[in-house]
mmCIF file of C-alpha atoms in Angstrom:
data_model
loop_
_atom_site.group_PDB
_atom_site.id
_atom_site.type_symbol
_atom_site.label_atom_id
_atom_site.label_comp_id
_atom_site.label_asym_id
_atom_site.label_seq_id
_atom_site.Cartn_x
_atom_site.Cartn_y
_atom_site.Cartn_z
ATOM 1 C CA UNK V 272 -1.218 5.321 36.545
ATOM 2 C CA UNK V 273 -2.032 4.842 40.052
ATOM 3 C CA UNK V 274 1.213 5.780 42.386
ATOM 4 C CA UNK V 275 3.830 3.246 43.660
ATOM 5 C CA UNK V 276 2.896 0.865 41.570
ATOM 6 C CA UNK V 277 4.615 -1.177 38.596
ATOM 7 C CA UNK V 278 2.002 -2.524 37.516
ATOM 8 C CA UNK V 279 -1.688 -1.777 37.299
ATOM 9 C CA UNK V 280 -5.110 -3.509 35.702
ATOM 10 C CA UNK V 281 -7.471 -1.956 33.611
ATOM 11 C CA UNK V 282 -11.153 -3.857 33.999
ATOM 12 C CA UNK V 283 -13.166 -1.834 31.081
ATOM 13 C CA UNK V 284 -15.941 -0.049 32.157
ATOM 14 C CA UNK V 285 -19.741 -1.013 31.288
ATOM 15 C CA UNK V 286 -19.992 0.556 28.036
ATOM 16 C CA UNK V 287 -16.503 0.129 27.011
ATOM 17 C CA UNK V 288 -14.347 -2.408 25.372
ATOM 18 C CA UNK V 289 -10.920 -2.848 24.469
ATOM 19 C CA UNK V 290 -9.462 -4.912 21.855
ATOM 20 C CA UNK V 291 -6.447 -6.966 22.350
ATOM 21 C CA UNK V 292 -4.251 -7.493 19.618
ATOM 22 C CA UNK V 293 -1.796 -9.656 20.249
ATOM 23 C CA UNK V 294 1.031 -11.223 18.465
ATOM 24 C CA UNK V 295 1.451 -14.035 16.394
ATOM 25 C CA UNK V 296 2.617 -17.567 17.554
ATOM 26 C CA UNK V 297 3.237 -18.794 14.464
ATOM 27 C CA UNK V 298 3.915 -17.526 11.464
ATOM 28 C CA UNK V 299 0.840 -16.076 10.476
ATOM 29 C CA UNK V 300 -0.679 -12.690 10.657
ATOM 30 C CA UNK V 301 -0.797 -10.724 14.324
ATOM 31 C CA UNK V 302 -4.107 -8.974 15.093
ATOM 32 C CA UNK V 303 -3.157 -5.669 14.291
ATOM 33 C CA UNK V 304 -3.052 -7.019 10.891
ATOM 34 C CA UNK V 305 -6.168 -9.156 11.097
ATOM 35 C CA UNK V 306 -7.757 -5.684 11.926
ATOM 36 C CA UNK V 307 -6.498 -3.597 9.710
ATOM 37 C CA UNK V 308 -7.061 -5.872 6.829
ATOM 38 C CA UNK V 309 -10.963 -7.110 7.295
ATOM 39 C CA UNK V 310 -12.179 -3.837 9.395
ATOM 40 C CA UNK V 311 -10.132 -1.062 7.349
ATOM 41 C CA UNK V 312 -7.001 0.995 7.667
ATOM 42 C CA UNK V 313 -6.282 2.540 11.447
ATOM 43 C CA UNK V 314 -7.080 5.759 11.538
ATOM 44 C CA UNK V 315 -9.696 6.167 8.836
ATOM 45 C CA UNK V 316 -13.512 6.104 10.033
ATOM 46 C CA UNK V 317 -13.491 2.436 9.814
ATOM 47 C CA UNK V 318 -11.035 2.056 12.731
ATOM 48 C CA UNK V 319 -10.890 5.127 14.444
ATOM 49 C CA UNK V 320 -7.624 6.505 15.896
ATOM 50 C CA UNK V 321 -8.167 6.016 19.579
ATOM 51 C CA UNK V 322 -6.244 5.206 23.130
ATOM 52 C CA UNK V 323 -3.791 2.774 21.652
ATOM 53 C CA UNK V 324 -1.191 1.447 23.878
ATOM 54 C CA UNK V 325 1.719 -1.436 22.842
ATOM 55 C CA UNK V 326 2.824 -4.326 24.932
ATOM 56 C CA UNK V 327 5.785 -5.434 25.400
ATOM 57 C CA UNK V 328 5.152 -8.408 23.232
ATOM 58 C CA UNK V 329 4.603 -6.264 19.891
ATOM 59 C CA UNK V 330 1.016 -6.187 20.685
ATOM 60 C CA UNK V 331 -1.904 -3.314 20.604
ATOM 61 C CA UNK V 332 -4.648 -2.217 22.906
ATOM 62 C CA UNK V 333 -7.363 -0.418 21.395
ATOM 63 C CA UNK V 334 -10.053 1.448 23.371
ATOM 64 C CA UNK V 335 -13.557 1.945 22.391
ATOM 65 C CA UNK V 336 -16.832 3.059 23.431
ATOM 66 C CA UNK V 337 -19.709 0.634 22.551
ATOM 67 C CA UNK V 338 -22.845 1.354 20.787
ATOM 68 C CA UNK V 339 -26.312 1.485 23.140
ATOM 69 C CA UNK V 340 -27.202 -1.541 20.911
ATOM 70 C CA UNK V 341 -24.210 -3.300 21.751
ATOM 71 C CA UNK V 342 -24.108 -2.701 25.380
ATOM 72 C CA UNK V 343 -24.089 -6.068 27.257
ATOM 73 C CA UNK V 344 -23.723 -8.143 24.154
ATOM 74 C CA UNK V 345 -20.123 -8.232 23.249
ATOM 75 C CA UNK V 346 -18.511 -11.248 24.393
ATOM 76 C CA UNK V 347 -15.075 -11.358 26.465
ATOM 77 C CA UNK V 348 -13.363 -13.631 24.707
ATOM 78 C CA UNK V 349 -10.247 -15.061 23.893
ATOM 79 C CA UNK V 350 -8.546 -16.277 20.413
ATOM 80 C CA UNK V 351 -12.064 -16.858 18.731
ATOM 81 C CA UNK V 352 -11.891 -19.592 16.018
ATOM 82 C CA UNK V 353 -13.438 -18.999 12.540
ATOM 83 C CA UNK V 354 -13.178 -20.606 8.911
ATOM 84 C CA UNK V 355 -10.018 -18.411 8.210
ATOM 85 C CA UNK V 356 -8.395 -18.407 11.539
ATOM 86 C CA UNK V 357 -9.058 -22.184 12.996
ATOM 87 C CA UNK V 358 -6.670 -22.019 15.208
ATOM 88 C CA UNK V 359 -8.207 -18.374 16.467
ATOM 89 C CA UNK V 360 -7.750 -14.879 15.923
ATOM 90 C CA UNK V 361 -5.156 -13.445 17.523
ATOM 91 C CA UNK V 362 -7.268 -11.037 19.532
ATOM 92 C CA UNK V 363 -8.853 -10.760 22.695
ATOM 93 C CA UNK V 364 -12.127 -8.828 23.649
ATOM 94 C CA UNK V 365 -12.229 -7.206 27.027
ATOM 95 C CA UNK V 366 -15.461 -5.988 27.840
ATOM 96 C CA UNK V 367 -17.784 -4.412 30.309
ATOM 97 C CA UNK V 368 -16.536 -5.328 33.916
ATOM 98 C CA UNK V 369 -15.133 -9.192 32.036
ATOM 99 C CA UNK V 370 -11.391 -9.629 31.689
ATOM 100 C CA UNK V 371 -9.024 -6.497 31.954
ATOM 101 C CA UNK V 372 -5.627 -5.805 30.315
ATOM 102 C CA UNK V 373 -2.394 -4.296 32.001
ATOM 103 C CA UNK V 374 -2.617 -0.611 31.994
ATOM 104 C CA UNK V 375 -0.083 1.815 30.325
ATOM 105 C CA UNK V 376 2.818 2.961 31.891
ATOM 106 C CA UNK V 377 3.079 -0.477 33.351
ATOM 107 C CA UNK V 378 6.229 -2.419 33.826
ATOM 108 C CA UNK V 379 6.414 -5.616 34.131
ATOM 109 C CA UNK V 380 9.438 -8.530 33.713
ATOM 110 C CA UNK V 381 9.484 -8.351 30.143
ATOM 111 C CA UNK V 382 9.286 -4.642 29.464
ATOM 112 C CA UNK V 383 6.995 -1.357 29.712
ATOM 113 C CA UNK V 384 3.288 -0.977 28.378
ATOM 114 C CA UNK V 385 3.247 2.373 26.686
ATOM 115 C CA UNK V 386 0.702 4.598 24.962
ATOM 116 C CA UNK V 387 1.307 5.412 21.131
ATOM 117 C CA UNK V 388 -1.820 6.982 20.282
ATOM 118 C CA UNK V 389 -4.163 9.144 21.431
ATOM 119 C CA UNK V 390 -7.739 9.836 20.349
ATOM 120 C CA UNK V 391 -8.902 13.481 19.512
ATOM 121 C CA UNK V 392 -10.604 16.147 21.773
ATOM 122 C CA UNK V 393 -13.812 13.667 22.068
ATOM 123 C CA UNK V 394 -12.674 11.235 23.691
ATOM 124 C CA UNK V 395 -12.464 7.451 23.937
ATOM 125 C CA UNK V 396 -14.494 7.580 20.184
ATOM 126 C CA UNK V 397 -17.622 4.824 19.353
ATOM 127 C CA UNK V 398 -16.446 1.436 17.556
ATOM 128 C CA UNK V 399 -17.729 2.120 14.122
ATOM 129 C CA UNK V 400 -20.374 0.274 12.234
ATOM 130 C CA UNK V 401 -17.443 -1.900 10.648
ATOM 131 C CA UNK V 402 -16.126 -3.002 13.666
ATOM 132 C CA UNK V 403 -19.566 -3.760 15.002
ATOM 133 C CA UNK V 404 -19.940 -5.699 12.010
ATOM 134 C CA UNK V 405 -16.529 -7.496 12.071
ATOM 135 C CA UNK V 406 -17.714 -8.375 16.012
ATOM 136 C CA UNK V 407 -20.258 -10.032 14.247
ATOM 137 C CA UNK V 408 -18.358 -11.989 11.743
ATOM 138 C CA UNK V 409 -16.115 -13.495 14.172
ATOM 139 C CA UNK V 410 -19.036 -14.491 16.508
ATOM 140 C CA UNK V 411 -18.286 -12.110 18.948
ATOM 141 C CA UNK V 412 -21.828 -10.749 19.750
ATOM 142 C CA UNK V 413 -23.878 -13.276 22.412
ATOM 143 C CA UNK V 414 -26.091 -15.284 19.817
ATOM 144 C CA UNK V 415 -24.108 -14.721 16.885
ATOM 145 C CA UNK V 416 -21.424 -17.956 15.092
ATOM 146 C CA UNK V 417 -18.509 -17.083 13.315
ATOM 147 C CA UNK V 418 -19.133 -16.579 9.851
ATOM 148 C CA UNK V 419 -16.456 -16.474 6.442
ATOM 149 C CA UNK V 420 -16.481 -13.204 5.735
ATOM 150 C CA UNK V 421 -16.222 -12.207 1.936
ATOM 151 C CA UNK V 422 -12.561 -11.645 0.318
ATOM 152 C CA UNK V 423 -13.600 -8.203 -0.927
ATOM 153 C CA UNK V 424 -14.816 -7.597 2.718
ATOM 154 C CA UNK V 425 -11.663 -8.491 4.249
ATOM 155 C CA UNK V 426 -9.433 -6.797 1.406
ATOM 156 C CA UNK V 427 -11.501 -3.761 1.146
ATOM 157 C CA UNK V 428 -8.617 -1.440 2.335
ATOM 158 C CA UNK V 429 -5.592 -2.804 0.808
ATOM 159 C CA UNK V 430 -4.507 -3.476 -2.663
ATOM 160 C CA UNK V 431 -5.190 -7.052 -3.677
ATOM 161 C CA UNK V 432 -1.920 -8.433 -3.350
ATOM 162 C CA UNK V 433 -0.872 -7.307 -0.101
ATOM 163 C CA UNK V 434 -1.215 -10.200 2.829
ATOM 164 C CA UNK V 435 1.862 -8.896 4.789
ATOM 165 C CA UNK V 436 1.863 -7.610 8.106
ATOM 166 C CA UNK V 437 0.023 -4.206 8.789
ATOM 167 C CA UNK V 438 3.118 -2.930 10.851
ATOM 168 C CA UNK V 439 3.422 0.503 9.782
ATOM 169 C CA UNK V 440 -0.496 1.746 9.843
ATOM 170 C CA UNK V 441 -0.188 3.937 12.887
ATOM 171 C CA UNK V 442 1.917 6.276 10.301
ATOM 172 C CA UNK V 443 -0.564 6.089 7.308
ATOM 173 C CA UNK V 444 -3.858 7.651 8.828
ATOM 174 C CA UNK V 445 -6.237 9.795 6.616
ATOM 175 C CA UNK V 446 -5.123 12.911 5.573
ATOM 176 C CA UNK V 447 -8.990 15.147 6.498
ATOM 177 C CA UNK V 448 -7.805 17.576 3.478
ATOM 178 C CA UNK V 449 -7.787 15.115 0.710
ATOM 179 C CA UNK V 450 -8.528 11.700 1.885
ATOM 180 C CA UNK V 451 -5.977 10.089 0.611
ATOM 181 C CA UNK V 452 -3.322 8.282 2.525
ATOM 182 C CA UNK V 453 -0.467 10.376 3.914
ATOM 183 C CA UNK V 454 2.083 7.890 4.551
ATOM 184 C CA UNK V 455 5.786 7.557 5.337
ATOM 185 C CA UNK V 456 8.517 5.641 3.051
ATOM 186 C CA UNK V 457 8.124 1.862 4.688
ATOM 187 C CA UNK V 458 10.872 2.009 7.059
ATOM 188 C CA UNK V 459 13.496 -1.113 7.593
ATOM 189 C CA UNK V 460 12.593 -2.957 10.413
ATOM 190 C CA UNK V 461 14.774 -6.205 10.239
ATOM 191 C CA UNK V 462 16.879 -6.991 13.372
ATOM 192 C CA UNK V 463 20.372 -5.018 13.498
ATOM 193 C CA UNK V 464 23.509 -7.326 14.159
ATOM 194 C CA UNK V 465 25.333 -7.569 17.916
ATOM 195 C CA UNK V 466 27.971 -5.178 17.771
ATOM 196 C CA UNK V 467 26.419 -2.249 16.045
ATOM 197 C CA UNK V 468 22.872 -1.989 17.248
ATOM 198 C CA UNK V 469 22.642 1.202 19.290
ATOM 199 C CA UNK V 470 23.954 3.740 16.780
ATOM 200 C CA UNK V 471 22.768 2.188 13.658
ATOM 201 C CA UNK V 472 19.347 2.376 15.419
ATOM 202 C CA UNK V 473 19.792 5.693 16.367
ATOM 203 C CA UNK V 474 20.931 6.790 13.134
ATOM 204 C CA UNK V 475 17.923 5.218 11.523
ATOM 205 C CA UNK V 476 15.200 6.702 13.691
ATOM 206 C CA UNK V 477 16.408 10.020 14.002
ATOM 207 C CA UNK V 478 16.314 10.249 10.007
ATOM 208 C CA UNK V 479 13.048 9.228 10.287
ATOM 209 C CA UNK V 480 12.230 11.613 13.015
ATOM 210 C CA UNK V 481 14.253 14.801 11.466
ATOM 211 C CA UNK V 482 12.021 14.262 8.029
ATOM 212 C CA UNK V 483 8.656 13.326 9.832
ATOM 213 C CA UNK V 484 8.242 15.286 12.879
ATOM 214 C CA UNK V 485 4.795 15.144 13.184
ATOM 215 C CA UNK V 486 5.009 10.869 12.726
ATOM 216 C CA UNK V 487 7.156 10.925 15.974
ATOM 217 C CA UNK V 488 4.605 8.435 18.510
ATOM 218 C CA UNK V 489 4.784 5.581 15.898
ATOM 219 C CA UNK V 490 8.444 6.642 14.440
ATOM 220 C CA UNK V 491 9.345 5.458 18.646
ATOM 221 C CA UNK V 492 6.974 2.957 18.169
ATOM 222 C CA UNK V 493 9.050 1.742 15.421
ATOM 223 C CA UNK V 494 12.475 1.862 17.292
ATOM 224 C CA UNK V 495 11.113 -0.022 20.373
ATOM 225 C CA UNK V 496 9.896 -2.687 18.443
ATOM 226 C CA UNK V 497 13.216 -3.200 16.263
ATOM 227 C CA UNK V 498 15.344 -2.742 18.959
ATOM 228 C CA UNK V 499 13.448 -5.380 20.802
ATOM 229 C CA UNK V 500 13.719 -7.724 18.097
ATOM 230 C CA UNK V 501 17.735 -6.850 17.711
ATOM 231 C CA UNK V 502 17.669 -7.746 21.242
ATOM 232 C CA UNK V 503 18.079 -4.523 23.244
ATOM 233 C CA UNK V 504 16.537 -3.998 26.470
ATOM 234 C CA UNK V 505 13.757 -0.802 27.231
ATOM 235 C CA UNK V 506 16.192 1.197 29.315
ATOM 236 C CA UNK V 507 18.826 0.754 26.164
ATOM 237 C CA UNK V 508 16.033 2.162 23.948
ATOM 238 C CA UNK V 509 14.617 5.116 26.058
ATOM 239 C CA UNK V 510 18.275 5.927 26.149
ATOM 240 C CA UNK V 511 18.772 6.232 22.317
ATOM 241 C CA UNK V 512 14.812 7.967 22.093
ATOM 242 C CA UNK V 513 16.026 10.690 24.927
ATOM 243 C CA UNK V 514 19.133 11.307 22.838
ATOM 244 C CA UNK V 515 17.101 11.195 19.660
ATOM 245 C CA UNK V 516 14.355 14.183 21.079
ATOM 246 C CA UNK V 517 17.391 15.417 22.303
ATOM 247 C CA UNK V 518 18.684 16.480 19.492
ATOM 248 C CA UNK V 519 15.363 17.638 18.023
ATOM 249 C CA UNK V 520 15.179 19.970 20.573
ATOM 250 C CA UNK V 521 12.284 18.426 21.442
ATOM 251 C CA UNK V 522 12.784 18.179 25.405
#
């Protein structure tokens, strides 16, 4: 983050894109879950693990390289509208010297922008061939229209009946050993009551954190965004995180 700043902008480089998934302003799905469900789970090939870093709002940021075929092609683009989403995705596509998005470590009036994933030793990784494809679909490519996308296409990765929101995929990435998902218990994430909110959420995520030490980026994750929603404020929340690591000896 550049110094004595609060807040910085990130204009993607040429070659690079990031994805903007923002929140819902309805009730319908957010674009973390648009993503997860019609590309594939985060973290498996289909959407690879990456620079991920969450907005204030609830949102994602997801970094990737583009494709030499690609280059110059992707649209920047804003909420694009398609046979399933008429009112648009909700997703933005910074690209290539078009648009930006506020940088990470960030603060602005309605909280911090802060990183919760990290790619591997390579780098900022390729999109994949699905999210090239889902580009595609959702006429994001110059010369391409939006197109329905097949229900097995967008289901692919989940089981049939699940249309919820994605919230908890940061935690249930591939396991390399045995590809199979290696996921945490779904954690409670409803809003906690005025009057007991700082140690019942402390209390929840350092269970969490004492039984799944190496889940701890989205296990914070998790406690920023139900804290926000019980109506706490970032400093309130670093303060229960600080005590949390704290006590994991993790400082």
């Amino acid at each position: 983050m550049p110094a004595n700043v609060e807040a910085y902008a990130v204009v993607p480089a040429p070659g690079f894109m990031v994805i903007d998934m923002d929140m819902s302003k309805t009730s319908g799905d957010d674009g973390w879950t648009v993503l997860n469900r019609q590309v594939g789970r985060y973290g498996t090939p289909a959407f690879p693990s990456t620079y991920l870093v969450r907005t204030p709002s609830g949102g994602l940021h997801a970094y990737y390289r583009l494709p030499e075929a690609l280059r110059g092609k992707v649209k920047n683009a804003v909420h694009l509208k398609t046979s399933e989403y008429p009112d648009g995705i909700p997703v933005d596509l910074r690209v290539e010297r078009k648009g930006y998005v506020i940088g990470a470590g960030s603060t602005v009036n309605e909280g911090d922008y802060r990183v919760c994933d990290l790619p591997g030793d390579d780098g900022i990784p390729e999109a994949s061939r699905e999210i090239c494809r889902w580009l595609e679909s959702i006429g994001g490519i110059e010369g391409t229209e939006p197109k329905q996308l097949r229900p097995s296409t967008q289901r692919s990765q989940l089981p049939a009946a699940s249309r919820e929101p994605i919230r908890l995929s940061l935690a249930q990435v591939m396991d390399d050993d045995d590809k199979q998902p290696r996921r945490e218990p779904r954690p409670d994430m409803t809003p906690v009551p005025e009057g007991q909110r700082n140690q019942t959420l402390h209390d929840w995520a350092y269970g969490r954190a004492a039984n799944h030490p190496d889940n701890l980026r989205q296990i914070e994750a998790d406690l920023y965004e139900r804290g926000h929603a019980s109506g706490l404020k970032d400093n309130e929340l670093a303060t229960i995180w600080k005590s949390i690591t704290r006590q994991l000896g993790k400082e």
